[in-house]
Amino acid sequence: MIRLARIPLPRRTMEYLERYDDRVRSAADPRSQAETLWKRNTTVRTKVHPQLRQMLGRMAAGHERCMYCGDNEGCAIDHFEPLALNPLRAFDWANHLLACTVCNSHHKRNEFPRDVEDGSPLLLDPTCEEPLRHLRLSLPTGSYTALSAKGEASIRVFKLNRPVLVKGRTDAYTRACVFLEAWHAAHRCGDRRRAETLVAVAWNQPLADVLASMFHQAAHPAGPALFAGEGDLYALLTDPETRAAFGSGPTAATGIDASMP
Ligand SMILES: [Zn+2]
């Protein structure tokens, strides 16, 4: 999971959302109304859903990857706070994320744990906060460990350590190293176009959380220990020119801040 920036909706789509939000709020049974409108209303299905899906696809990492696992194609509009639990947020743009079928229908479903003391959500919303402050990826093994209660709940609910993701992340780590070395070679030769292409393609790979974690961990005070035995890679990840190249361009579009410690 990586940090993503939410983009504003076109005015017409916002007007649709406000119209249907009013209808849910004024209904005698908001949940039933929200479900009916969201799932069966023709205008919602033909005009609202496609526009939301398109905007979420632009916000997502890579080629419209799931905002939770980062691996599969995001094909469903997920209500971060489930419609069944809070129908009043059914048409709230801030509550819409892009998810794959596995994360949305098999794992998250209607789970939405809250802090027992203050009631705040315990799942990470990558459009609201930096997931890597709550999750630490072991680059050699591809597994996440939690740094907070939010991290713990997110790993559990989204099944972030399911075997297919763990294996995929170890490959993604190898792939990211290859991209970084290729970028370094192109940069050294002054081949600017190739260097820019490599940055874009590196971020467009599935499981971009691995590349984001590499930059994140290298900037951490524990960076030298985390990259022990990988001096060349650590030097590249902490080099200001590398960080400037990978922290702008296509990353700006996805809101990834690779330079953030
Ligand atoms: Zn997913």
Coordinates of C-alpha atoms and ligand atoms in Angstrom, one line a residue:
M1 CA 0.0 0.0 0.0
I2 CA 1.4 3.4 -1.0
R3 CA 0.3 7.0 -0.4
L4 CA -2.0 8.3 -3.1
A5 CA -3.4 11.7 -3.8
R6 CA -7.2 12.1 -4.2
I7 CA -8.1 14.3 -7.2
P8 CA -11.2 16.5 -7.5
L9 CA -14.2 15.2 -9.4
P10 CA -15.7 17.0 -12.4
R11 CA -18.5 19.3 -11.3
R12 CA -21.2 17.2 -13.1
T13 CA -20.2 14.1 -11.1
M14 CA -20.1 16.0 -7.8
E15 CA -23.6 17.2 -8.6
Y16 CA -24.8 13.6 -9.1
L17 CA -23.2 12.5 -5.8
E18 CA -24.8 15.4 -3.9
R19 CA -28.2 14.6 -5.5
Y20 CA -28.1 10.9 -4.5
D21 CA -26.6 11.8 -1.1
D22 CA -29.7 14.0 -0.4
R23 CA -32.0 11.1 -1.4
V24 CA -30.2 8.7 1.0
R25 CA -30.3 11.2 3.9
S26 CA -34.0 12.0 3.5
A27 CA -35.0 8.4 3.2
A28 CA -36.9 6.6 6.0
D29 CA -34.5 3.7 5.6
P30 CA -31.1 5.2 4.5
R31 CA -29.4 1.8 4.2
S32 CA -32.0 0.3 1.9
Q33 CA -32.2 3.5 -0.1
A34 CA -28.4 3.7 -0.5
E35 CA -28.1 0.0 -1.6
T36 CA -30.9 0.5 -4.1
L37 CA -29.5 3.6 -5.6
W38 CA -25.9 2.4 -5.7
K39 CA -26.6 -1.0 -7.1
R40 CA -29.7 -0.6 -9.2
N41 CA -30.3 3.0 -10.2
T42 CA -29.7 3.2 -13.9
T43 CA -28.2 6.8 -13.8
V44 CA -25.9 5.8 -11.0
R45 CA -24.7 2.7 -12.9
T46 CA -24.3 4.3 -16.3
K47 CA -23.2 7.9 -15.4
V48 CA -21.8 7.9 -11.9
H49 CA -20.0 4.6 -11.6
P50 CA -18.0 4.9 -14.8
Q51 CA -16.8 8.4 -13.9
L52 CA -15.8 7.4 -10.4
R53 CA -14.0 4.4 -11.8
Q54 CA -12.1 6.5 -14.2
M55 CA -11.0 9.0 -11.6
L56 CA -10.0 6.3 -9.2
G57 CA -8.0 4.7 -12.0
R58 CA -6.1 7.9 -12.5
M59 CA -5.3 8.1 -8.7
A60 CA -4.2 4.5 -8.4
A61 CA -0.6 3.4 -8.7
G62 CA 0.7 1.9 -11.9
H63 CA -1.8 0.7 -14.4
E64 CA -4.9 1.1 -12.2
R65 CA -3.6 -1.2 -9.4
C66 CA -5.8 -2.1 -6.4
M67 CA -5.2 0.6 -3.7
Y68 CA -4.9 -2.1 -1.0
C69 CA -2.7 -4.9 -2.3
G70 CA -1.1 -2.9 -5.2
D71 CA -0.9 -6.2 -7.2
N72 CA -4.1 -6.8 -9.1
E73 CA -6.1 -4.6 -11.4
G74 CA -8.5 -2.5 -9.4
C75 CA -11.9 -3.2 -10.9
A76 CA -14.3 -2.3 -8.1
I77 CA -15.3 0.9 -6.5
D78 CA -14.9 0.1 -2.8
H79 CA -16.7 1.9 0.0
F80 CA -13.8 2.3 2.4
E81 CA -16.4 2.7 5.2
P82 CA -18.8 -0.1 4.1
L83 CA -22.1 1.0 2.7
A84 CA -23.8 -1.6 4.9
L85 CA -22.3 0.0 8.0
N86 CA -22.7 3.7 7.0
P87 CA -25.1 4.3 4.1
L88 CA -24.7 8.0 4.6
R89 CA -21.2 7.7 3.0
A90 CA -22.4 5.7 0.0
F91 CA -22.1 8.8 -2.2
D92 CA -19.2 10.4 -0.4
W93 CA -16.2 10.8 -2.9
A94 CA -13.8 10.7 0.0
N95 CA -15.1 7.2 0.9
H96 CA -14.4 5.7 -2.6
L97 CA -11.3 3.7 -3.3
L98 CA -10.3 1.3 -6.1
A99 CA -9.9 -2.3 -5.1
C100 CA -9.4 -5.7 -6.8
T101 CA -12.0 -8.4 -6.4
V102 CA -9.8 -10.4 -4.0
C103 CA -9.3 -7.5 -1.6
N104 CA -12.8 -6.1 -1.9
S105 CA -15.0 -9.3 -2.0
H106 CA -12.9 -11.9 -0.4
H107 CA -11.0 -10.1 2.4
K108 CA -12.3 -6.7 3.4
R109 CA -16.0 -7.1 2.7
N110 CA -17.9 -5.3 5.5
E111 CA -15.0 -5.3 8.0
F112 CA -14.3 -1.9 9.4
P113 CA -12.6 -2.1 12.8
R114 CA -12.5 0.9 15.0
D115 CA -10.4 1.9 18.0
V116 CA -12.2 0.8 21.1
E117 CA -11.4 4.1 23.0
D118 CA -12.0 6.9 20.5
G119 CA -13.9 5.1 17.7
S120 CA -11.5 6.2 15.0
P121 CA -11.1 3.8 12.0
L122 CA -8.3 1.3 12.3
L123 CA -7.9 0.6 8.6
L124 CA -5.4 2.6 6.5
D125 CA -6.8 4.8 3.8
P126 CA -3.9 5.5 1.5
T127 CA -5.5 8.7 0.2
C128 CA -5.5 10.2 3.7
E129 CA -2.2 9.1 5.2
E130 CA 1.2 7.6 4.6
P131 CA 0.8 3.8 5.0
L132 CA 4.5 3.3 5.5
R133 CA 4.3 5.1 8.8
H134 CA 2.1 2.1 10.0
L135 CA 3.6 -0.7 8.0
R136 CA 7.2 -1.9 7.6
L137 CA 8.1 -4.1 4.7
S138 CA 10.9 -6.6 5.1
L139 CA 12.5 -6.2 1.7
P140 CA 14.3 -9.6 1.8
T141 CA 11.2 -11.6 2.7
G142 CA 8.4 -9.5 1.2
S143 CA 6.3 -9.6 4.5
Y144 CA 4.8 -6.6 6.3
T145 CA 5.0 -6.1 10.0
A146 CA 2.8 -3.6 11.9
L147 CA 4.2 -0.4 13.4
S148 CA 0.8 0.6 14.9
A149 CA -2.7 -0.7 15.7
K150 CA -3.7 0.6 12.3
G151 CA -0.9 -1.3 10.6
E152 CA -2.0 -4.4 12.5
A153 CA -5.6 -4.2 11.6
S154 CA -4.8 -3.4 7.9
I155 CA -2.5 -6.4 7.6
R156 CA -5.2 -8.6 9.1
V157 CA -8.2 -7.3 7.2
F158 CA -6.6 -6.8 3.8
K159 CA -4.5 -10.0 4.2
L160 CA -1.4 -8.1 3.1
N161 CA 0.8 -11.1 3.9
R162 CA -1.1 -13.6 1.8
P163 CA 1.5 -15.8 0.1
V164 CA 1.0 -14.6 -3.4
L165 CA 1.7 -11.0 -2.4
V166 CA 4.7 -12.0 -0.3
K167 CA 6.2 -13.9 -3.2
G168 CA 5.4 -11.1 -5.6
R169 CA 7.1 -8.5 -3.4
T170 CA 10.4 -10.5 -3.3
D171 CA 10.3 -10.5 -7.2
A172 CA 9.4 -6.8 -7.1
Y173 CA 12.4 -6.1 -5.0
T174 CA 14.7 -7.8 -7.5
R175 CA 13.0 -6.0 -10.3
A176 CA 13.3 -2.6 -8.6
C177 CA 17.0 -3.1 -8.1
V178 CA 17.4 -3.8 -11.8
F179 CA 15.4 -0.6 -12.7
L180 CA 17.6 1.5 -10.3
E181 CA 20.8 0.1 -11.8
A182 CA 19.5 0.7 -15.3
W183 CA 18.4 4.2 -14.4
H184 CA 21.8 5.0 -12.9
A185 CA 23.6 3.8 -16.1
A186 CA 21.3 5.9 -18.3
H187 CA 21.7 8.9 -16.0
R188 CA 25.5 8.6 -16.0
C189 CA 25.5 8.5 -19.8
G190 CA 23.3 11.6 -20.0
D191 CA 20.5 9.6 -21.7
R192 CA 17.8 11.7 -20.1
R193 CA 14.9 10.2 -22.1
R194 CA 15.8 6.7 -21.2
A195 CA 16.3 7.6 -17.6
E196 CA 12.8 9.2 -17.4
T197 CA 11.2 6.2 -19.1
L198 CA 12.8 3.9 -16.6
V199 CA 11.5 6.0 -13.7
A200 CA 8.0 5.9 -15.1
V201 CA 8.1 2.2 -15.9
A202 CA 9.6 1.4 -12.5
W203 CA 6.6 3.1 -10.7
N204 CA 4.1 1.5 -13.1
Q205 CA 5.1 -2.0 -12.0
P206 CA 2.6 -3.9 -9.8
L207 CA 3.5 -3.9 -6.1
A208 CA 5.0 -0.3 -6.3
D209 CA 4.9 -0.4 -2.5
V210 CA 8.2 -2.2 -2.7
L211 CA 10.0 0.6 -4.5
A212 CA 8.3 3.1 -2.2
S213 CA 9.5 1.1 0.8
M214 CA 13.1 1.1 -0.5
F215 CA 13.2 4.9 -0.7
H216 CA 11.4 5.2 2.6
Q217 CA 13.7 2.8 4.5
A218 CA 16.9 4.2 3.0
A219 CA 16.0 7.7 4.4
H220 CA 15.3 6.3 7.8
P221 CA 17.9 6.6 10.6
A222 CA 18.1 2.8 10.5
G223 CA 18.8 2.8 6.8
P224 CA 22.5 1.8 7.0
A225 CA 21.5 -1.3 9.1
L226 CA 18.5 -2.1 6.9
F227 CA 20.7 -2.2 3.8
A228 CA 23.7 -3.8 5.4
G229 CA 25.7 -5.7 2.8
E230 CA 24.0 -3.7 0.0
G231 CA 26.2 -0.6 0.1
D232 CA 25.8 0.2 -3.6
L233 CA 22.0 0.0 -3.4
Y234 CA 21.9 2.1 -0.3
A235 CA 24.2 4.8 -1.9
L236 CA 21.9 4.9 -4.9
L237 CA 18.7 5.1 -2.8
T238 CA 20.1 8.0 -0.7
D239 CA 21.7 9.9 -3.6
P240 CA 19.8 13.2 -3.9
E241 CA 19.8 12.9 -7.7
T242 CA 18.2 9.5 -7.6
R243 CA 15.6 10.6 -5.1
A244 CA 14.8 13.7 -7.1
A245 CA 14.3 11.6 -10.3
F246 CA 12.1 9.0 -8.6
G247 CA 10.2 11.4 -6.5
S248 CA 8.9 13.5 -9.3
G249 CA 7.3 13.0 -12.8
P250 CA 4.9 10.1 -12.8
T251 CA 5.2 9.8 -9.0
A252 CA 3.8 13.3 -8.7
A253 CA 0.7 12.1 -10.6
T254 CA 0.2 9.3 -8.2
G255 CA 1.1 11.3 -5.1
I256 CA 4.0 9.1 -4.2
D257 CA 6.6 11.0 -2.2
A258 CA 9.6 8.9 -2.5
S259 CA 11.7 11.4 -0.7
M260 CA 9.7 11.3 2.5
P261 CA 11.5 9.6 5.3
Ligands
ZN1 ZN -6.2 -5.9 -4.0

